[in-house]
Short mmCIF file of C-alpha atoms in Angstrom, two decimals:
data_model
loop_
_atom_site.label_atom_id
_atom_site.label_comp_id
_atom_site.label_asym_id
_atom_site.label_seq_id
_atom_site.Cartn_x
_atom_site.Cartn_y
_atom_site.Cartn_z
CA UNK A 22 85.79 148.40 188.16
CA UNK A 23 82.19 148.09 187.54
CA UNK A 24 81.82 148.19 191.40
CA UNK A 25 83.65 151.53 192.09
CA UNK A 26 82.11 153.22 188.76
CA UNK A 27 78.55 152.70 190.43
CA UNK A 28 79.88 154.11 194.05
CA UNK A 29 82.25 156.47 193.42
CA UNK A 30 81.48 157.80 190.14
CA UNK A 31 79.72 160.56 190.70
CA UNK A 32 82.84 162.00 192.04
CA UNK A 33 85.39 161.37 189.24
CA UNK A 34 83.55 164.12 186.68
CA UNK A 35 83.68 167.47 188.00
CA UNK A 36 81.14 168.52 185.28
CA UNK A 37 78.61 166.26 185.97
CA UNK A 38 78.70 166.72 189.81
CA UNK A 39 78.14 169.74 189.46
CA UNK A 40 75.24 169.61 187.03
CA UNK A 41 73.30 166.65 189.67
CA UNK A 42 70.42 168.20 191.27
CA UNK A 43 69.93 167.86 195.42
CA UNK A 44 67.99 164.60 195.25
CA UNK A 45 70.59 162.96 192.67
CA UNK A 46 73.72 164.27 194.67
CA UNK A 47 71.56 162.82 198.17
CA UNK A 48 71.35 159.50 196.17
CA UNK A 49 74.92 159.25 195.65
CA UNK A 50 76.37 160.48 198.74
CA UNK A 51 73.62 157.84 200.36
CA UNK A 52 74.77 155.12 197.81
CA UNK A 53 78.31 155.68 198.97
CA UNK A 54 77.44 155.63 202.86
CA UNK A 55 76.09 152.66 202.49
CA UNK A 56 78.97 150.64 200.34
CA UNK A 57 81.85 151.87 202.97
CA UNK A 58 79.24 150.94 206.35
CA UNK A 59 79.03 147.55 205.01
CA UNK A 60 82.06 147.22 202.85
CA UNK A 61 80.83 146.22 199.48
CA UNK A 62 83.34 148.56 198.39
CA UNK A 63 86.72 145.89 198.68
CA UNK A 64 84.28 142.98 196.66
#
């Protein structure tokens, strides 16, 4: 669970989404890329 907390957690609070500034929310959404391109997500 640890796994998908660090990828996709960013989008399971609404609130703190929205409160991310434009570097933060590029970190995630570039965090994310990378997990489903190489598939770390199903480990």
């Amino acid at each position: 669970m640890k796994t998908f907390e660090s990828i996709f957690g960013f989008l399971f609070d609404a609130s703190k989404l929205a409160y991310l500034d434009d570097d933060e929310l590029k970190s995630c959404c570039k965090n994310l890329e990378t997990a489903l391109r190489s598939g770390d997500v199903a480990e």
